[in-house]
């Protein structure tokens, strides 16, 4: 597989292969975009290990949404958008977890 950025036709083929779980396509995606996505996650405030987790969860979003990818979109932009959505969801989940923890502490103090 070429290490260059794929053409629009190549991107369409790549996303189809990703949707089918093609190991080579996933390896190519990881080799080319992990660093970019990880840097974006850390820039959004994630620790390096949390950033790696966000990238992994972004890959799951790619798997779920690859069939709907529009080839007129830029692959890198799409991946960064999916990462941003994943980061927002993780932040919301973290906030809910913290609210539950504080709520339990308050209830235990007043019970």
PDB file of N, CA and C in Angstrom:
ATOM      1  N   UNK A   1       0.854  -1.178   0.000  1.00  0.00           N
ATOM      2  CA  UNK A   1       0.000   0.000   0.000  1.00  0.00           C
ATOM      3  C   UNK A   1       0.892   1.231   0.000  1.00  0.00           C
ATOM      4  N   UNK A   2       0.532   2.219  -0.714  1.00  0.00           N
ATOM      5  CA  UNK A   2       1.306   3.452  -0.828  1.00  0.00           C
ATOM      6  C   UNK A   2       1.299   4.211   0.492  1.00  0.00           C
ATOM      7  N   UNK A   3       2.408   4.886   0.775  1.00  0.00           N
ATOM      8  CA  UNK A   3       2.479   5.681   1.997  1.00  0.00           C
ATOM      9  C   UNK A   3       2.044   7.108   1.753  1.00  0.00           C
ATOM     10  N   UNK A   4       1.772   7.462   0.502  1.00  0.00           N
ATOM     11  CA  UNK A   4       1.325   8.815   0.181  1.00  0.00           C
ATOM     12  C   UNK A   4      -0.148   8.968   0.526  1.00  0.00           C
ATOM     13  N   UNK A   5      -0.551  10.230   0.580  1.00  0.00           N
ATOM     14  CA  UNK A   5      -1.967  10.528   0.814  1.00  0.00           C
ATOM     15  C   UNK A   5      -2.762  10.009  -0.376  1.00  0.00           C
ATOM     16  N   UNK A   6      -3.837   9.263  -0.115  1.00  0.00           N
ATOM     17  CA  UNK A   6      -4.604   8.696  -1.231  1.00  0.00           C
ATOM     18  C   UNK A   6      -5.411   9.763  -1.956  1.00  0.00           C
ATOM     19  N   UNK A   7      -5.694   9.482  -3.225  1.00  0.00           N
ATOM     20  CA  UNK A   7      -6.568  10.357  -4.004  1.00  0.00           C
ATOM     21  C   UNK A   7      -7.987  10.217  -3.477  1.00  0.00           C
ATOM     22  N   UNK A   8      -8.897  11.044  -3.992  1.00  0.00           N
ATOM     23  CA  UNK A   8     -10.297  10.928  -3.587  1.00  0.00           C
ATOM     24  C   UNK A   8     -10.821   9.516  -3.829  1.00  0.00           C
ATOM     25  N   UNK A   9     -10.474   8.967  -4.969  1.00  0.00           N
ATOM     26  CA  UNK A   9     -10.900   7.597  -5.280  1.00  0.00           C
ATOM     27  C   UNK A   9     -10.261   6.621  -4.304  1.00  0.00           C
ATOM     28  N   UNK A  10      -9.002   6.876  -3.969  1.00  0.00           N
ATOM     29  CA  UNK A  10      -8.305   6.021  -3.010  1.00  0.00           C
ATOM     30  C   UNK A  10      -8.906   6.115  -1.615  1.00  0.00           C
ATOM     31  N   UNK A  11      -9.340   7.314  -1.235  1.00  0.00           N
ATOM     32  CA  UNK A  11      -9.974   7.505   0.065  1.00  0.00           C
ATOM     33  C   UNK A  11     -11.287   6.727   0.120  1.00  0.00           C
ATOM     34  N   UNK A  12     -12.066   6.789  -0.942  1.00  0.00           N
ATOM     35  CA  UNK A  12     -13.329   6.044  -0.987  1.00  0.00           C
ATOM     36  C   UNK A  12     -13.060   4.550  -0.850  1.00  0.00           C
ATOM     37  N   UNK A  13     -12.071   4.078  -1.558  1.00  0.00           N
ATOM     38  CA  UNK A  13     -11.706   2.659  -1.476  1.00  0.00           C
ATOM     39  C   UNK A  13     -11.207   2.326  -0.071  1.00  0.00           C
ATOM     40  N   UNK A  14     -10.392   3.205   0.501  1.00  0.00           N
ATOM     41  CA  UNK A  14      -9.833   2.977   1.835  1.00  0.00           C
ATOM     42  C   UNK A  14     -10.949   2.902   2.878  1.00  0.00           C
ATOM     43  N   UNK A  15     -11.904   3.826   2.824  1.00  0.00           N
ATOM     44  CA  UNK A  15     -12.978   3.812   3.817  1.00  0.00           C
ATOM     45  C   UNK A  15     -13.862   2.577   3.658  1.00  0.00           C
ATOM     46  N   UNK A  16     -14.048   2.115   2.434  1.00  0.00           N
ATOM     47  CA  UNK A  16     -14.794   0.857   2.235  1.00  0.00           C
ATOM     48  C   UNK A  16     -14.040  -0.299   2.872  1.00  0.00           C
ATOM     49  N   UNK A  17     -12.735  -0.311   2.667  1.00  0.00           N
ATOM     50  CA  UNK A  17     -11.916  -1.378   3.244  1.00  0.00           C
ATOM     51  C   UNK A  17     -11.908  -1.298   4.772  1.00  0.00           C
ATOM     52  N   UNK A  18     -11.878  -0.081   5.313  1.00  0.00           N
ATOM     53  CA  UNK A  18     -11.943   0.083   6.763  1.00  0.00           C
ATOM     54  C   UNK A  18     -13.264  -0.470   7.294  1.00  0.00           C
ATOM     55  N   UNK A  19     -14.359  -0.155   6.613  1.00  0.00           N
ATOM     56  CA  UNK A  19     -15.686  -0.614   7.025  1.00  0.00           C
ATOM     57  C   UNK A  19     -15.769  -2.138   7.011  1.00  0.00           C
ATOM     58  N   UNK A  20     -15.010  -2.758   6.125  1.00  0.00           N
ATOM     59  CA  UNK A  20     -15.001  -4.221   6.035  1.00  0.00           C
ATOM     60  C   UNK A  20     -14.015  -4.858   7.012  1.00  0.00           C
ATOM     61  N   UNK A  21     -13.276  -4.020   7.724  1.00  0.00           N
ATOM     62  CA  UNK A  21     -12.316  -4.540   8.703  1.00  0.00           C
ATOM     63  C   UNK A  21     -11.008  -5.009   8.099  1.00  0.00           C
ATOM     64  N   UNK A  22     -10.679  -4.510   6.918  1.00  0.00           N
ATOM     65  CA  UNK A  22      -9.435  -4.899   6.243  1.00  0.00           C
ATOM     66  C   UNK A  22      -8.219  -4.512   7.087  1.00  0.00           C
ATOM     67  N   UNK A  23      -7.433  -5.506   7.471  1.00  0.00           N
ATOM     68  CA  UNK A  23      -6.294  -5.279   8.364  1.00  0.00           C
ATOM     69  C   UNK A  23      -5.257  -4.330   7.765  1.00  0.00           C
ATOM     70  N   UNK A  24      -4.972  -4.470   6.499  1.00  0.00           N
ATOM     71  CA  UNK A  24      -4.003  -3.584   5.840  1.00  0.00           C
ATOM     72  C   UNK A  24      -4.479  -2.132   5.853  1.00  0.00           C
ATOM     73  N   UNK A  25      -5.753  -1.930   5.610  1.00  0.00           N
ATOM     74  CA  UNK A  25      -6.305  -0.577   5.611  1.00  0.00           C
ATOM     75  C   UNK A  25      -6.207   0.028   7.007  1.00  0.00           C
ATOM     76  N   UNK A  26      -6.508  -0.773   8.028  1.00  0.00           N
ATOM     77  CA  UNK A  26      -6.412  -0.273   9.402  1.00  0.00           C
ATOM     78  C   UNK A  26      -4.961   0.034   9.781  1.00  0.00           C
ATOM     79  N   UNK A  27      -4.044  -0.805   9.336  1.00  0.00           N
ATOM     80  CA  UNK A  27      -2.629  -0.556   9.606  1.00  0.00           C
ATOM     81  C   UNK A  27      -2.194   0.753   8.940  1.00  0.00           C
ATOM     82  N   UNK A  28      -2.640   0.960   7.693  1.00  0.00           N
ATOM     83  CA  UNK A  28      -2.304   2.197   6.982  1.00  0.00           C
ATOM     84  C   UNK A  28      -2.872   3.403   7.729  1.00  0.00           C
ATOM     85  N   UNK A  29      -4.138   3.322   8.136  1.00  0.00           N
ATOM     86  CA  UNK A  29      -4.766   4.423   8.859  1.00  0.00           C
ATOM     87  C   UNK A  29      -3.984   4.726  10.134  1.00  0.00           C
ATOM     88  N   UNK A  30      -3.666   3.700  10.885  1.00  0.00           N
ATOM     89  CA  UNK A  30      -2.934   3.886  12.141  1.00  0.00           C
ATOM     90  C   UNK A  30      -1.553   4.487  11.881  1.00  0.00           C
ATOM     91  N   UNK A  31      -0.836   3.950  10.910  1.00  0.00           N
ATOM     92  CA  UNK A  31       0.513   4.445  10.603  1.00  0.00           C
ATOM     93  C   UNK A  31       0.497   5.910  10.179  1.00  0.00           C
ATOM     94  N   UNK A  32      -0.522   6.318   9.448  1.00  0.00           N
ATOM     95  CA  UNK A  32      -0.569   7.676   8.916  1.00  0.00           C
ATOM     96  C   UNK A  32      -1.256   8.698   9.813  1.00  0.00           C
ATOM     97  N   UNK A  33      -2.171   8.254  10.644  1.00  0.00           N
ATOM     98  CA  UNK A  33      -2.978   9.227  11.381  1.00  0.00           C
ATOM     99  C   UNK A  33      -2.895   9.153  12.900  1.00  0.00           C
ATOM    100  N   UNK A  34      -2.295   8.103  13.458  1.00  0.00           N
ATOM    101  CA  UNK A  34      -2.227   8.031  14.914  1.00  0.00           C
ATOM    102  C   UNK A  34      -1.529   9.252  15.500  1.00  0.00           C
ATOM    103  N   UNK A  35      -0.371   9.609  14.971  1.00  0.00           N
ATOM    104  CA  UNK A  35       0.378  10.752  15.494  1.00  0.00           C
ATOM    105  C   UNK A  35      -0.396  12.058  15.403  1.00  0.00           C
ATOM    106  N   UNK A  36      -1.061  12.265  14.291  1.00  0.00           N
ATOM    107  CA  UNK A  36      -1.854  13.482  14.095  1.00  0.00           C
ATOM    108  C   UNK A  36      -3.008  13.527  15.094  1.00  0.00           C
ATOM    109  N   UNK A  37      -3.722  12.407  15.221  1.00  0.00           N
ATOM    110  CA  UNK A  37      -4.869  12.366  16.120  1.00  0.00           C
ATOM    111  C   UNK A  37      -4.441  12.452  17.578  1.00  0.00           C
ATOM    112  N   UNK A  38      -3.354  11.777  17.910  1.00  0.00           N
ATOM    113  CA  UNK A  38      -2.864  11.817  19.290  1.00  0.00           C
ATOM    114  C   UNK A  38      -2.449  13.241  19.662  1.00  0.00           C
ATOM    115  N   UNK A  39      -1.740  13.915  18.770  1.00  0.00           N
ATOM    116  CA  UNK A  39      -1.340  15.304  19.026  1.00  0.00           C
ATOM    117  C   UNK A  39      -2.569  16.198  19.196  1.00  0.00           C
ATOM    118  N   UNK A  40      -3.599  15.967  18.397  1.00  0.00           N
ATOM    119  CA  UNK A  40      -4.820  16.758  18.509  1.00  0.00           C
ATOM    120  C   UNK A  40      -5.511  16.503  19.851  1.00  0.00           C
ATOM    121  N   UNK A  41      -5.512  15.251  20.299  1.00  0.00           N
ATOM    122  CA  UNK A  41      -6.133  14.919  21.586  1.00  0.00           C
ATOM    123  C   UNK A  41      -5.376  15.585  22.733  1.00  0.00           C
ATOM    124  N   UNK A  42      -4.061  15.537  22.695  1.00  0.00           N
ATOM    125  CA  UNK A  42      -3.246  16.161  23.747  1.00  0.00           C
ATOM    126  C   UNK A  42      -3.423  17.677  23.707  1.00  0.00           C
ATOM    127  N   UNK A  43      -3.532  18.244  22.509  1.00  0.00           N
ATOM    128  CA  UNK A  43      -3.754  19.688  22.382  1.00  0.00           C
ATOM    129  C   UNK A  43      -5.096  20.098  22.979  1.00  0.00           C
ATOM    130  N   UNK A  44      -6.048  19.159  23.008  1.00  0.00           N
ATOM    131  CA  UNK A  44      -7.364  19.440  23.608  1.00  0.00           C
ATOM    132  C   UNK A  44      -7.334  19.254  25.121  1.00  0.00           C
ATOM    133  N   UNK A  45      -6.174  18.900  25.678  1.00  0.00           N
ATOM    134  CA  UNK A  45      -6.034  18.798  27.127  1.00  0.00           C
ATOM    135  C   UNK A  45      -5.927  17.388  27.672  1.00  0.00           C
ATOM    136  N   UNK A  46      -5.938  16.394  26.824  1.00  0.00           N
ATOM    137  CA  UNK A  46      -5.809  15.009  27.293  1.00  0.00           C
ATOM    138  C   UNK A  46      -4.362  14.717  27.660  1.00  0.00           C
ATOM    139  N   UNK A  47      -4.174  13.843  28.629  1.00  0.00           N
ATOM    140  CA  UNK A  47      -2.824  13.365  28.937  1.00  0.00           C
ATOM    141  C   UNK A  47      -2.392  12.460  27.778  1.00  0.00           C
ATOM    142  N   UNK A  48      -1.108  12.163  27.655  1.00  0.00           N
ATOM    143  CA  UNK A  48      -0.690  11.266  26.565  1.00  0.00           C
ATOM    144  C   UNK A  48      -1.399   9.909  26.591  1.00  0.00           C
ATOM    145  N   UNK A  49      -1.595   9.325  27.767  1.00  0.00           N
ATOM    146  CA  UNK A  49      -2.279   8.022  27.804  1.00  0.00           C
ATOM    147  C   UNK A  49      -3.768   8.169  27.495  1.00  0.00           C
ATOM    148  N   UNK A  50      -4.390   9.233  28.009  1.00  0.00           N
ATOM    149  CA  UNK A  50      -5.797   9.473  27.665  1.00  0.00           C
ATOM    150  C   UNK A  50      -5.939   9.807  26.185  1.00  0.00           C
ATOM    151  N   UNK A  51      -4.949  10.506  25.641  1.00  0.00           N
ATOM    152  CA  UNK A  51      -4.970  10.815  24.213  1.00  0.00           C
ATOM    153  C   UNK A  51      -4.953   9.554  23.372  1.00  0.00           C
ATOM    154  N   UNK A  52      -4.139   8.576  23.778  1.00  0.00           N
ATOM    155  CA  UNK A  52      -4.094   7.297  23.056  1.00  0.00           C
ATOM    156  C   UNK A  52      -5.446   6.587  23.148  1.00  0.00           C
ATOM    157  N   UNK A  53      -6.079   6.658  24.326  1.00  0.00           N
ATOM    158  CA  UNK A  53      -7.410   6.062  24.477  1.00  0.00           C
ATOM    159  C   UNK A  53      -8.427   6.754  23.572  1.00  0.00           C
ATOM    160  N   UNK A  54      -8.349   8.080  23.486  1.00  0.00           N
ATOM    161  CA  UNK A  54      -9.260   8.817  22.610  1.00  0.00           C
ATOM    162  C   UNK A  54      -9.073   8.416  21.154  1.00  0.00           C
ATOM    163  N   UNK A  55      -7.824   8.217  20.751  1.00  0.00           N
ATOM    164  CA  UNK A  55      -7.577   7.791  19.367  1.00  0.00           C
ATOM    165  C   UNK A  55      -8.184   6.410  19.135  1.00  0.00           C
ATOM    166  N   UNK A  56      -8.020   5.507  20.088  1.00  0.00           N
ATOM    167  CA  UNK A  56      -8.594   4.166  19.934  1.00  0.00           C
ATOM    168  C   UNK A  56     -10.116   4.234  19.821  1.00  0.00           C
ATOM    169  N   UNK A  57     -10.735   5.084  20.639  1.00  0.00           N
ATOM    170  CA  UNK A  57     -12.192   5.229  20.557  1.00  0.00           C
ATOM    171  C   UNK A  57     -12.601   5.907  19.251  1.00  0.00           C
ATOM    172  N   UNK A  58     -11.735   6.779  18.742  1.00  0.00           N
ATOM    173  CA  UNK A  58     -11.993   7.394  17.436  1.00  0.00           C
ATOM    174  C   UNK A  58     -11.964   6.330  16.344  1.00  0.00           C
ATOM    175  N   UNK A  59     -11.040   5.388  16.446  1.00  0.00           N
ATOM    176  CA  UNK A  59     -10.998   4.285  15.485  1.00  0.00           C
ATOM    177  C   UNK A  59     -12.313   3.504  15.507  1.00  0.00           C
ATOM    178  N   UNK A  60     -12.894   3.327  16.685  1.00  0.00           N
ATOM    179  CA  UNK A  60     -14.191   2.635  16.757  1.00  0.00           C
ATOM    180  C   UNK A  60     -15.276   3.437  16.046  1.00  0.00           C
ATOM    181  N   UNK A  61     -15.204   4.760  16.186  1.00  0.00           N
ATOM    182  CA  UNK A  61     -16.164   5.606  15.452  1.00  0.00           C
ATOM    183  C   UNK A  61     -15.949   5.472  13.947  1.00  0.00           C
ATOM    184  N   UNK A  62     -14.706   5.396  13.529  1.00  0.00           N
ATOM    185  CA  UNK A  62     -14.419   5.203  12.102  1.00  0.00           C
ATOM    186  C   UNK A  62     -15.071   3.910  11.633  1.00  0.00           C
ATOM    187  N   UNK A  63     -14.912   2.863  12.413  1.00  0.00           N
ATOM    188  CA  UNK A  63     -15.497   1.574  12.044  1.00  0.00           C
ATOM    189  C   UNK A  63     -17.011   1.674  11.908  1.00  0.00           C
ATOM    190  N   UNK A  64     -17.650   2.389  12.837  1.00  0.00           N
ATOM    191  CA  UNK A  64     -19.112   2.532  12.789  1.00  0.00           C
ATOM    192  C   UNK A  64     -19.575   3.428  11.647  1.00  0.00           C
ATOM    193  N   UNK A  65     -18.770   4.416  11.274  1.00  0.00           N
ATOM    194  CA  UNK A  65     -19.233   5.434  10.319  1.00  0.00           C
ATOM    195  C   UNK A  65     -18.537   5.416   8.962  1.00  0.00           C
ATOM    196  N   UNK A  66     -17.607   4.509   8.750  1.00  0.00           N
ATOM    197  CA  UNK A  66     -16.833   4.505   7.498  1.00  0.00           C
ATOM    198  C   UNK A  66     -17.715   4.363   6.268  1.00  0.00           C
ATOM    199  N   UNK A  67     -18.797   3.622   6.379  1.00  0.00           N
ATOM    200  CA  UNK A  67     -19.679   3.432   5.212  1.00  0.00           C
ATOM    201  C   UNK A  67     -20.340   4.736   4.791  1.00  0.00           C
ATOM    202  N   UNK A  68     -20.472   5.674   5.737  1.00  0.00           N
ATOM    203  CA  UNK A  68     -21.153   6.940   5.440  1.00  0.00           C
ATOM    204  C   UNK A  68     -20.192   8.073   5.106  1.00  0.00           C
ATOM    205  N   UNK A  69     -18.904   7.786   5.058  1.00  0.00           N
ATOM    206  CA  UNK A  69     -17.931   8.831   4.753  1.00  0.00           C
ATOM    207  C   UNK A  69     -18.141   9.336   3.335  1.00  0.00           C
ATOM    208  N   UNK A  70     -18.181  10.666   3.179  1.00  0.00           N
ATOM    209  CA  UNK A  70     -18.336  11.280   1.861  1.00  0.00           C
ATOM    210  C   UNK A  70     -16.961  11.600   1.305  1.00  0.00           C
ATOM    211  N   UNK A  71     -16.683  11.083   0.128  1.00  0.00           N
ATOM    212  CA  UNK A  71     -15.344  11.239  -0.431  1.00  0.00           C
ATOM    213  C   UNK A  71     -14.998  12.680  -0.773  1.00  0.00           C
ATOM    214  N   UNK A  72     -16.002  13.558  -0.839  1.00  0.00           N
ATOM    215  CA  UNK A  72     -15.668  14.959  -1.093  1.00  0.00           C
ATOM    216  C   UNK A  72     -15.098  15.624   0.167  1.00  0.00           C
ATOM    217  N   UNK A  73     -15.196  14.946   1.293  1.00  0.00           N
ATOM    218  CA  UNK A  73     -14.617  15.447   2.546  1.00  0.00           C
ATOM    219  C   UNK A  73     -13.151  15.029   2.623  1.00  0.00           C
ATOM    220  N   UNK A  74     -12.380  15.796   3.353  1.00  0.00           N
ATOM    221  CA  UNK A  74     -10.981  15.474   3.583  1.00  0.00           C
ATOM    222  C   UNK A  74     -10.904  14.433   4.701  1.00  0.00           C
ATOM    223  N   UNK A  75     -10.176  13.345   4.468  1.00  0.00           N
ATOM    224  CA  UNK A  75     -10.089  12.266   5.439  1.00  0.00           C
ATOM    225  C   UNK A  75      -9.537  12.761   6.777  1.00  0.00           C
ATOM    226  N   UNK A  76      -8.480  13.545   6.732  1.00  0.00           N
ATOM    227  CA  UNK A  76      -7.884  14.051   7.967  1.00  0.00           C
ATOM    228  C   UNK A  76      -8.885  14.913   8.751  1.00  0.00           C
ATOM    229  N   UNK A  77      -9.607  15.762   8.058  1.00  0.00           N
ATOM    230  CA  UNK A  77     -10.607  16.604   8.722  1.00  0.00           C
ATOM    231  C   UNK A  77     -11.703  15.760   9.345  1.00  0.00           C
ATOM    232  N   UNK A  78     -12.140  14.737   8.627  1.00  0.00           N
ATOM    233  CA  UNK A  78     -13.175  13.847   9.139  1.00  0.00           C
ATOM    234  C   UNK A  78     -12.692  13.132  10.394  1.00  0.00           C
ATOM    235  N   UNK A  79     -11.472  12.624  10.351  1.00  0.00           N
ATOM    236  CA  UNK A  79     -10.914  11.930  11.514  1.00  0.00           C
ATOM    237  C   UNK A  79     -10.796  12.874  12.712  1.00  0.00           C
ATOM    238  N   UNK A  80     -10.347  14.091  12.467  1.00  0.00           N
ATOM    239  CA  UNK A  80     -10.225  15.073  13.554  1.00  0.00           C
ATOM    240  C   UNK A  80     -11.598  15.437  14.116  1.00  0.00           C
ATOM    241  N   UNK A  81     -12.603  15.489  13.264  1.00  0.00           N
ATOM    242  CA  UNK A  81     -13.978  15.756  13.725  1.00  0.00           C
ATOM    243  C   UNK A  81     -14.459  14.615  14.611  1.00  0.00           C
ATOM    244  N   UNK A  82     -14.207  13.382  14.202  1.00  0.00           N
ATOM    245  CA  UNK A  82     -14.593  12.230  15.015  1.00  0.00           C
ATOM    246  C   UNK A  82     -13.858  12.249  16.356  1.00  0.00           C
ATOM    247  N   UNK A  83     -12.585  12.619  16.336  1.00  0.00           N
ATOM    248  CA  UNK A  83     -11.808  12.719  17.580  1.00  0.00           C
ATOM    249  C   UNK A  83     -12.405  13.789  18.493  1.00  0.00           C
ATOM    250  N   UNK A  84     -12.744  14.932  17.926  1.00  0.00           N
ATOM    251  CA  UNK A  84     -13.331  16.008  18.725  1.00  0.00           C
ATOM    252  C   UNK A  84     -14.631  15.541  19.376  1.00  0.00           C
ATOM    253  N   UNK A  85     -15.472  14.848  18.628  1.00  0.00           N
ATOM    254  CA  UNK A  85     -16.717  14.318  19.186  1.00  0.00           C
ATOM    255  C   UNK A  85     -16.427  13.328  20.312  1.00  0.00           C
ATOM    256  N   UNK A  86     -15.444  12.495  20.115  1.00  0.00           N
ATOM    257  CA  UNK A  86     -15.077  11.518  21.140  1.00  0.00           C
ATOM    258  C   UNK A  86     -14.546  12.216  22.387  1.00  0.00           C
ATOM    259  N   UNK A  87     -13.746  13.262  22.200  1.00  0.00           N
ATOM    260  CA  UNK A  87     -13.209  14.020  23.343  1.00  0.00           C
ATOM    261  C   UNK A  87     -14.337  14.700  24.117  1.00  0.00           C
ATOM    262  N   UNK A  88     -15.296  15.246  23.402  1.00  0.00           N
ATOM    263  CA  UNK A  88     -16.450  15.890  24.065  1.00  0.00           C
ATOM    264  C   UNK A  88     -17.241  14.850  24.850  1.00  0.00           C
ATOM    265  N   UNK A  89     -17.491  13.697  24.247  1.00  0.00           N
ATOM    266  CA  UNK A  89     -18.215  12.641  24.948  1.00  0.00           C
ATOM    267  C   UNK A  89     -17.455  12.182  26.191  1.00  0.00           C
ATOM    268  N   UNK A  90     -16.134  12.048  26.081  1.00  0.00           N
ATOM    269  CA  UNK A  90     -15.322  11.629  27.230  1.00  0.00           C
ATOM    270  C   UNK A  90     -15.372  12.675  28.333  1.00  0.00           C
ATOM    271  N   UNK A  91     -15.330  13.951  27.963  1.00  0.00           N
ATOM    272  CA  UNK A  91     -15.402  15.020  28.969  1.00  0.00           C
ATOM    273  C   UNK A  91     -16.765  15.007  29.662  1.00  0.00           C
ATOM    274  N   UNK A  92     -17.808  14.806  28.906  1.00  0.00           N
ATOM    275  CA  UNK A  92     -19.150  14.728  29.510  1.00  0.00           C
ATOM    276  C   UNK A  92     -19.245  13.538  30.461  1.00  0.00           C
ATOM    277  N   UNK A  93     -18.718  12.420  30.029  1.00  0.00           N
ATOM    278  CA  UNK A  93     -18.752  11.221  30.863  1.00  0.00           C
ATOM    279  C   UNK A  93     -17.947  11.448  32.140  1.00  0.00           C
ATOM    280  N   UNK A  94     -16.803  12.091  32.027  1.00  0.00           N
ATOM    281  CA  UNK A  94     -15.983  12.395  33.197  1.00  0.00           C
ATOM    282  C   UNK A  94     -16.704  13.324  34.156  1.00  0.00           C
ATOM    283  N   UNK A  95     -17.394  14.300  33.613  1.00  0.00           N
ATOM    284  CA  UNK A  95     -18.150  15.243  34.443  1.00  0.00           C
ATOM    285  C   UNK A  95     -19.274  14.511  35.169  1.00  0.00           C
ATOM    286  N   UNK A  96     -19.972  13.619  34.461  1.00  0.00           N
ATOM    287  CA  UNK A  96     -21.052  12.857  35.101  1.00  0.00           C
ATOM    288  C   UNK A  96     -20.493  11.956  36.194  1.00  0.00           C
ATOM    289  N   UNK A  97     -19.338  11.336  35.947  1.00  0.00           N
ATOM    290  CA  UNK A  97     -18.721  10.474  36.954  1.00  0.00           C
ATOM    291  C   UNK A  97     -18.362  11.274  38.195  1.00  0.00           C
ATOM    292  N   UNK A  98     -17.802  12.452  37.986  1.00  0.00           N
ATOM    293  CA  UNK A  98     -17.433  13.324  39.108  1.00  0.00           C
ATOM    294  C   UNK A  98     -18.680  13.769  39.870  1.00  0.00           C
ATOM    295  N   UNK A  99     -19.739  14.120  39.152  1.00  0.00           N
ATOM    296  CA  UNK A  99     -20.981  14.531  39.812  1.00  0.00           C
ATOM    297  C   UNK A  99     -21.566  13.383  40.639  1.00  0.00           C
ATOM    298  N   UNK A 100     -21.497  12.158  40.118  1.00  0.00           N
ATOM    299  CA  UNK A 100     -21.996  11.010  40.882  1.00  0.00           C
ATOM    300  C   UNK A 100     -21.146  10.786  42.126  1.00  0.00           C
ATOM    301  N   UNK A 101     -19.835  10.920  42.003  1.00  0.00           N
ATOM    302  CA  UNK A 101     -18.945  10.718  43.144  1.00  0.00           C
ATOM    303  C   UNK A 101     -19.230  11.751  44.230  1.00  0.00           C
ATOM    304  N   UNK A 102     -19.343  13.012  43.844  1.00  0.00           N
ATOM    305  CA  UNK A 102     -19.623  14.078  44.809  1.00  0.00           C
ATOM    306  C   UNK A 102     -21.003  13.866  45.438  1.00  0.00           C
ATOM    307  N   UNK A 103     -21.979  13.470  44.637  1.00  0.00           N
ATOM    308  CA  UNK A 103     -23.314  13.207  45.160  1.00  0.00           C
ATOM    309  C   UNK A 103     -23.306  12.101  46.201  1.00  0.00           C
ATOM    310  N   UNK A 104     -22.553  11.036  45.953  1.00  0.00           N
ATOM    311  CA  UNK A 104     -22.452   9.940  46.920  1.00  0.00           C
ATOM    312  C   UNK A 104     -21.797  10.416  48.206  1.00  0.00           C
ATOM    313  N   UNK A 105     -20.745  11.232  48.079  1.00  0.00           N
ATOM    314  CA  UNK A 105     -20.067  11.759  49.265  1.00  0.00           C
ATOM    315  C   UNK A 105     -21.021  12.615  50.092  1.00  0.00           C
ATOM    316  N   UNK A 106     -21.785  13.462  49.413  1.00  0.00           N
ATOM    317  CA  UNK A 106     -22.734  14.318  50.126  1.00  0.00           C
ATOM    318  C   UNK A 106     -23.795  13.495  50.816  1.00  0.00           C
ATOM    319  N   UNK A 107     -24.337  12.506  50.132  1.00  0.00           N
ATOM    320  CA  UNK A 107     -25.376  11.667  50.728  1.00  0.00           C
ATOM    321  C   UNK A 107     -24.834  10.906  51.940  1.00  0.00           C
ATOM    322  N   UNK A 108     -23.597  10.401  51.834  1.00  0.00           N
ATOM    323  CA  UNK A 108     -23.035   9.624  52.956  1.00  0.00           C
ATOM    324  C   UNK A 108     -22.772  10.528  54.162  1.00  0.00           C
ATOM    325  N   UNK A 109     -22.424  11.783  53.939  1.00  0.00           N
ATOM    326  CA  UNK A 109     -22.174  12.713  55.047  1.00  0.00           C
ATOM    327  C   UNK A 109     -23.470  13.082  55.764  1.00  0.00           C
ATOM    328  N   UNK A 110     -24.553  13.162  55.032  1.00  0.00           N
ATOM    329  CA  UNK A 110     -25.810  13.631  55.596  1.00  0.00           C
ATOM    330  C   UNK A 110     -26.734  12.492  56.004  1.00  0.00           C
ATOM    331  N   UNK A 111     -26.293  11.279  55.775  1.00  0.00           N
ATOM    332  CA  UNK A 111     -27.142  10.122  56.141  1.00  0.00           C
ATOM    333  C   UNK A 111     -26.890   9.667  57.552  1.00  0.00           C
TER     334      UNK A 111
END
